[in-house]
Amino acid sequence: MLDRREVMKAMGLTAIAGVCGVYPAIATGQSTQMSGSITPYTVPPLPYEYDALEPYIDAQTMHLHHDKHHAAYVKNLNAAVADHLELSRLPVVDLIQHLDRVPESVRTAVRNNGGGHANHSFFWQVMQKNSPGQPKAELAKAIDARFGSFSGFQEQFTKAAMSVFGSGWAWLSLDDKHQLSIETSPNQDSPWMAGRTPILGIDVWEHAYYLKYQNVRADYVAAFYKVISWDFATAQYQLGIKQ
Ligand code: MN3
């Protein structure tokens, strides 16, 4: 029976004080109990009601997005790691941060579906009902220092979200030099895969907005600012600057 430390050691990974690499404070639904039995990945429940983000994100989109799309990533991820017990014991963020250690036969499946699971687990938490609208305290200061002002940040983040061709994400992330940056990723790739900590992320796959906004991604991106959980983003920032 291997515990997580042994599993990580076996994979050549290093556990840092009980935390796995740049492991975020996201709820991924995965049990941290390493009982020796397989702990498959599971879809975490939404941290609010399906209609909590109305009128900006509609309940039907949330049902489909969470219950169908996110669930499919988890189902496919579990299928990909079914024959690789050592992988299925790792938190999903650890898994996607070390894709080079994943057997080539399942690497693409883990990248896409592990990425999808990590990104969506993050995305549910980066939104909330009654958003404060703007960051506060240290994250607000860091954003002002990097982008000039909050509106300077918004302008660049919106531009990034609009620039994603096809399916992907736009992110505010923190690198290992504690520098904030705005980036985009295709498919279900993410800052984690490049060793950075996501602070904020918007899913710009059409499934995230098409029911309500059809082809008008700009309106969806504008609505996203109304539901950002700046408390969660700040918690991510605080985690990132400790790395
Ligand atoms: Mn999605």
Short mmCIF file of C-alpha atoms and ligand atoms in Angstrom, two decimals:
data_model
loop_
_atom_site.label_atom_id
_atom_site.label_comp_id
_atom_site.label_asym_id
_atom_site.label_seq_id
_atom_site.Cartn_x
_atom_site.Cartn_y
_atom_site.Cartn_z
CA MET A 1 0.00 0.00 0.00
CA LEU A 2 1.51 3.30 -1.08
CA ASP A 3 0.71 6.60 0.51
CA ARG A 4 0.78 9.77 -1.55
CA ARG A 5 4.32 10.68 -0.61
CA GLU A 6 5.53 7.29 -1.78
CA VAL A 7 3.51 7.54 -4.97
CA MET A 8 5.00 10.96 -5.70
CA LYS A 9 8.46 9.71 -4.85
CA ALA A 10 7.93 6.79 -7.20
CA MET A 11 7.01 9.27 -9.90
CA GLY A 12 10.00 11.44 -9.11
CA LEU A 13 7.86 14.22 -7.73
CA THR A 14 8.62 16.20 -4.63
CA ALA A 15 6.04 16.83 -1.96
CA ILE A 16 6.47 20.29 -0.47
CA ALA A 17 5.33 20.44 3.14
CA GLY A 18 2.19 18.49 2.47
CA VAL A 19 1.32 20.63 -0.54
CA CYS A 20 1.86 19.35 -4.03
CA GLY A 21 3.79 21.84 -6.09
CA VAL A 22 1.78 24.90 -7.00
CA TYR A 23 -1.34 23.26 -5.73
CA PRO A 24 -4.21 25.70 -5.58
CA ALA A 25 -6.91 25.97 -2.99
CA ILE A 26 -9.41 24.56 -5.46
CA ALA A 27 -11.95 21.92 -4.60
CA THR A 28 -11.68 19.19 -7.18
CA GLY A 29 -13.95 16.71 -5.47
CA GLN A 30 -11.08 14.31 -5.05
CA SER A 31 -10.68 12.60 -1.73
CA THR A 32 -7.37 13.28 -0.05
CA GLN A 33 -7.71 10.06 1.91
CA MET A 34 -5.15 7.69 0.48
CA SER A 35 -6.62 4.49 1.77
CA GLY A 36 -4.92 2.26 -0.72
CA SER A 37 -8.04 1.80 -2.78
CA ILE A 38 -8.38 3.66 -6.05
CA THR A 39 -9.69 7.17 -5.54
CA PRO A 40 -11.24 8.09 -8.85
CA TYR A 41 -11.63 11.71 -9.80
CA THR A 42 -15.08 13.12 -9.10
CA VAL A 43 -16.95 16.27 -10.07
CA PRO A 44 -17.12 18.65 -7.11
CA PRO A 45 -20.56 20.14 -6.48
CA LEU A 46 -21.09 23.76 -7.46
CA PRO A 47 -20.38 26.03 -4.49
CA TYR A 48 -23.73 27.81 -5.14
CA GLU A 49 -27.12 27.13 -6.73
CA TYR A 50 -27.32 26.64 -10.49
CA ASP A 51 -29.23 29.92 -10.86
CA ALA A 52 -26.98 31.89 -8.48
CA LEU A 53 -25.16 33.69 -11.29
CA GLU A 54 -28.33 34.81 -13.10
CA PRO A 55 -28.82 36.98 -15.04
CA TYR A 56 -25.17 36.93 -16.13
CA ILE A 57 -24.74 33.16 -16.45
CA ASP A 58 -28.02 31.28 -16.83
CA ALA A 59 -29.02 28.16 -14.90
CA GLN A 60 -29.43 26.01 -18.01
CA THR A 61 -25.87 26.76 -19.09
CA MET A 62 -24.62 25.96 -15.59
CA HIS A 63 -26.48 22.63 -15.59
CA LEU A 64 -25.06 21.61 -18.96
CA HIS A 65 -21.60 22.96 -18.27
CA HIS A 66 -21.20 21.40 -14.83
CA ASP A 67 -23.33 18.25 -15.05
CA LYS A 68 -22.49 17.27 -18.63
CA HIS A 69 -19.28 18.89 -19.84
CA HIS A 70 -17.31 18.80 -16.58
CA ALA A 71 -18.66 15.32 -15.85
CA ALA A 72 -17.44 14.12 -19.25
CA TYR A 73 -13.90 15.35 -18.56
CA VAL A 74 -13.91 13.47 -15.27
CA LYS A 75 -15.30 10.29 -16.83
CA ASN A 76 -12.70 10.38 -19.60
CA LEU A 77 -9.90 11.19 -17.16
CA ASN A 78 -10.83 8.19 -15.01
CA ALA A 79 -10.83 6.00 -18.11
CA ALA A 80 -7.39 7.33 -19.10
CA VAL A 81 -5.81 6.56 -15.72
CA ALA A 82 -7.70 3.30 -15.09
CA ASP A 83 -4.62 1.23 -15.92
CA HIS A 84 -2.22 3.58 -14.15
CA LEU A 85 -2.94 3.42 -10.44
CA GLU A 86 0.03 5.59 -9.57
CA LEU A 87 -1.53 8.44 -11.56
CA SER A 88 -5.04 8.15 -10.21
CA ARG A 89 -3.81 8.80 -6.67
CA LEU A 90 -2.46 12.25 -7.52
CA PRO A 91 -4.40 15.48 -7.15
CA VAL A 92 -5.38 16.51 -10.65
CA VAL A 93 -3.25 19.66 -10.61
CA ASP A 94 -0.16 17.60 -9.81
CA LEU A 95 -1.07 15.30 -12.64
CA ILE A 96 -1.27 18.05 -15.26
CA GLN A 97 1.81 19.86 -13.95
CA HIS A 98 3.92 16.83 -14.71
CA LEU A 99 2.60 15.57 -18.03
CA ASP A 100 6.12 14.49 -18.98
CA ARG A 101 5.81 11.79 -16.33
CA VAL A 102 2.51 10.49 -17.71
CA PRO A 103 2.88 7.51 -20.08
CA GLU A 104 2.75 8.65 -23.67
CA SER A 105 -0.16 6.32 -24.45
CA VAL A 106 -2.49 8.33 -22.20
CA ARG A 107 -0.72 11.70 -22.13
CA THR A 108 -3.03 13.50 -24.54
CA ALA A 109 -6.13 12.13 -22.80
CA VAL A 110 -4.77 13.23 -19.42
CA ARG A 111 -3.80 16.64 -20.79
CA ASN A 112 -7.25 17.29 -22.25
CA ASN A 113 -9.43 15.67 -19.60
CA GLY A 114 -7.25 16.27 -16.54
CA GLY A 115 -6.91 19.83 -17.81
CA GLY A 116 -10.68 20.05 -18.23
CA HIS A 117 -11.26 18.74 -14.71
CA ALA A 118 -8.74 21.13 -13.10
CA ASN A 119 -9.89 24.15 -15.11
CA HIS A 120 -13.59 23.66 -14.43
CA SER A 121 -13.06 22.93 -10.73
CA PHE A 122 -11.24 26.27 -10.63
CA PHE A 123 -13.79 28.09 -12.78
CA TRP A 124 -16.79 27.30 -10.53
CA GLN A 125 -14.97 28.83 -7.59
CA VAL A 126 -13.74 31.92 -9.37
CA MET A 127 -17.38 33.01 -9.76
CA GLN A 128 -19.91 33.95 -7.10
CA LYS A 129 -23.27 35.55 -6.54
CA ASN A 130 -23.08 39.23 -5.48
CA SER A 131 -19.54 39.76 -6.68
CA PRO A 132 -17.78 42.71 -5.02
CA GLY A 133 -16.97 43.88 -8.56
CA GLN A 134 -13.33 44.76 -7.98
CA PRO A 135 -10.33 43.30 -6.20
CA LYS A 136 -9.27 44.66 -2.85
CA ALA A 137 -6.13 44.91 -0.75
CA GLU A 138 -2.95 43.26 -1.97
CA LEU A 139 -4.33 41.85 -5.22
CA ALA A 140 -5.79 45.27 -6.11
CA LYS A 141 -2.38 46.83 -5.48
CA ALA A 142 -0.60 44.21 -7.58
CA ILE A 143 -3.06 44.67 -10.44
CA ASP A 144 -2.67 48.46 -10.33
CA ALA A 145 1.13 48.13 -10.27
CA ARG A 146 1.16 45.76 -13.23
CA PHE A 147 -1.64 47.13 -15.43
CA GLY A 148 -1.83 50.76 -14.35
CA SER A 149 -5.36 50.49 -12.99
CA PHE A 150 -8.24 48.07 -12.68
CA SER A 151 -9.68 49.32 -15.96
CA GLY A 152 -6.27 48.83 -17.57
CA PHE A 153 -6.38 45.23 -16.40
CA GLN A 154 -9.96 44.79 -17.65
CA GLU A 155 -9.07 46.13 -21.05
CA GLN A 156 -6.18 43.69 -21.48
CA PHE A 157 -8.03 40.71 -20.01
CA THR A 158 -11.04 41.32 -22.27
CA LYS A 159 -8.75 41.64 -25.28
CA ALA A 160 -7.11 38.32 -24.39
CA ALA A 161 -10.48 36.58 -23.90
CA MET A 162 -11.66 37.89 -27.25
CA SER A 163 -8.45 36.83 -28.99
CA VAL A 164 -8.77 33.10 -28.28
CA PHE A 165 -9.41 31.47 -31.64
CA GLY A 166 -11.58 28.40 -31.26
CA SER A 167 -11.84 26.84 -27.80
CA GLY A 168 -9.74 27.87 -24.85
CA TRP A 169 -9.29 30.10 -21.85
CA ALA A 170 -7.97 33.51 -20.81
CA TRP A 171 -6.15 33.81 -17.51
CA LEU A 172 -4.62 36.15 -15.00
CA SER A 173 -1.70 34.22 -13.60
CA LEU A 174 1.30 34.60 -11.33
CA ASP A 175 4.75 33.32 -12.26
CA ASP A 176 7.55 32.12 -10.01
CA LYS A 177 8.99 35.65 -9.89
CA HIS A 178 5.60 36.80 -8.54
CA GLN A 179 4.84 38.73 -11.69
CA LEU A 180 1.21 38.93 -12.77
CA SER A 181 0.43 38.34 -16.41
CA ILE A 182 -2.50 37.84 -18.72
CA GLU A 183 -2.31 34.80 -20.95
CA THR A 184 -4.49 32.56 -23.08
CA SER A 185 -4.46 28.82 -23.53
CA PRO A 186 -5.93 26.56 -26.19
CA ASN A 187 -8.26 23.66 -25.41
CA GLN A 188 -7.92 22.71 -21.71
CA ASP A 189 -4.33 23.82 -21.26
CA SER A 190 -3.64 26.17 -18.35
CA PRO A 191 -1.00 28.21 -16.51
CA TRP A 192 -0.45 25.19 -14.22
CA MET A 193 1.05 23.31 -17.15
CA ALA A 194 3.67 26.05 -17.48
CA GLY A 195 4.40 26.23 -13.75
CA ARG A 196 2.34 29.33 -13.09
CA THR A 197 -0.52 29.85 -10.62
CA PRO A 198 -3.88 30.88 -12.08
CA ILE A 199 -5.49 33.77 -10.22
CA LEU A 200 -8.50 34.19 -12.49
CA GLY A 201 -9.71 32.34 -15.56
CA ILE A 202 -12.56 32.57 -18.04
CA ASP A 203 -13.74 29.63 -20.10
CA VAL A 204 -14.34 30.89 -23.65
CA TRP A 205 -15.39 27.57 -25.14
CA GLU A 206 -18.74 28.16 -26.85
CA HIS A 207 -20.39 25.68 -24.45
CA ALA A 208 -19.76 28.25 -21.69
CA TYR A 209 -21.94 30.92 -23.26
CA TYR A 210 -23.68 29.92 -26.48
CA LEU A 211 -27.14 29.22 -25.03
CA LYS A 212 -27.51 32.72 -23.64
CA TYR A 213 -25.14 34.81 -25.73
CA GLN A 214 -25.02 32.82 -28.98
CA ASN A 215 -22.02 34.06 -30.97
CA VAL A 216 -21.57 37.28 -29.00
CA ARG A 217 -18.59 36.38 -26.86
CA ALA A 218 -18.01 40.05 -25.98
CA ASP A 219 -21.29 40.19 -24.02
CA TYR A 220 -20.39 37.02 -22.12
CA VAL A 221 -16.95 38.38 -21.24
CA ALA A 222 -18.53 41.65 -20.05
CA ALA A 223 -20.98 39.65 -17.91
CA PHE A 224 -18.16 37.59 -16.39
CA TYR A 225 -16.87 40.68 -14.56
CA LYS A 226 -20.21 40.81 -12.72
CA VAL A 227 -19.68 37.38 -11.16
CA ILE A 228 -15.96 37.26 -10.35
CA SER A 229 -15.14 36.06 -6.85
CA TRP A 230 -12.33 38.43 -5.97
CA ASP A 231 -12.01 36.74 -2.58
CA PHE A 232 -11.15 33.48 -4.28
CA ALA A 233 -8.79 35.25 -6.70
CA THR A 234 -7.08 36.93 -3.75
CA ALA A 235 -6.69 33.57 -2.00
CA GLN A 236 -5.05 32.21 -5.15
CA TYR A 237 -2.76 35.25 -5.28
CA GLN A 238 -1.75 34.76 -1.65
CA LEU A 239 -1.02 31.11 -2.37
CA GLY A 240 1.01 32.04 -5.44
CA ILE A 241 3.22 34.57 -3.71
CA LYS A 242 4.12 31.98 -1.06
CA GLN A 243 5.57 29.65 -3.68
MN MN3 B 1 -16.11 24.56 -20.16
#
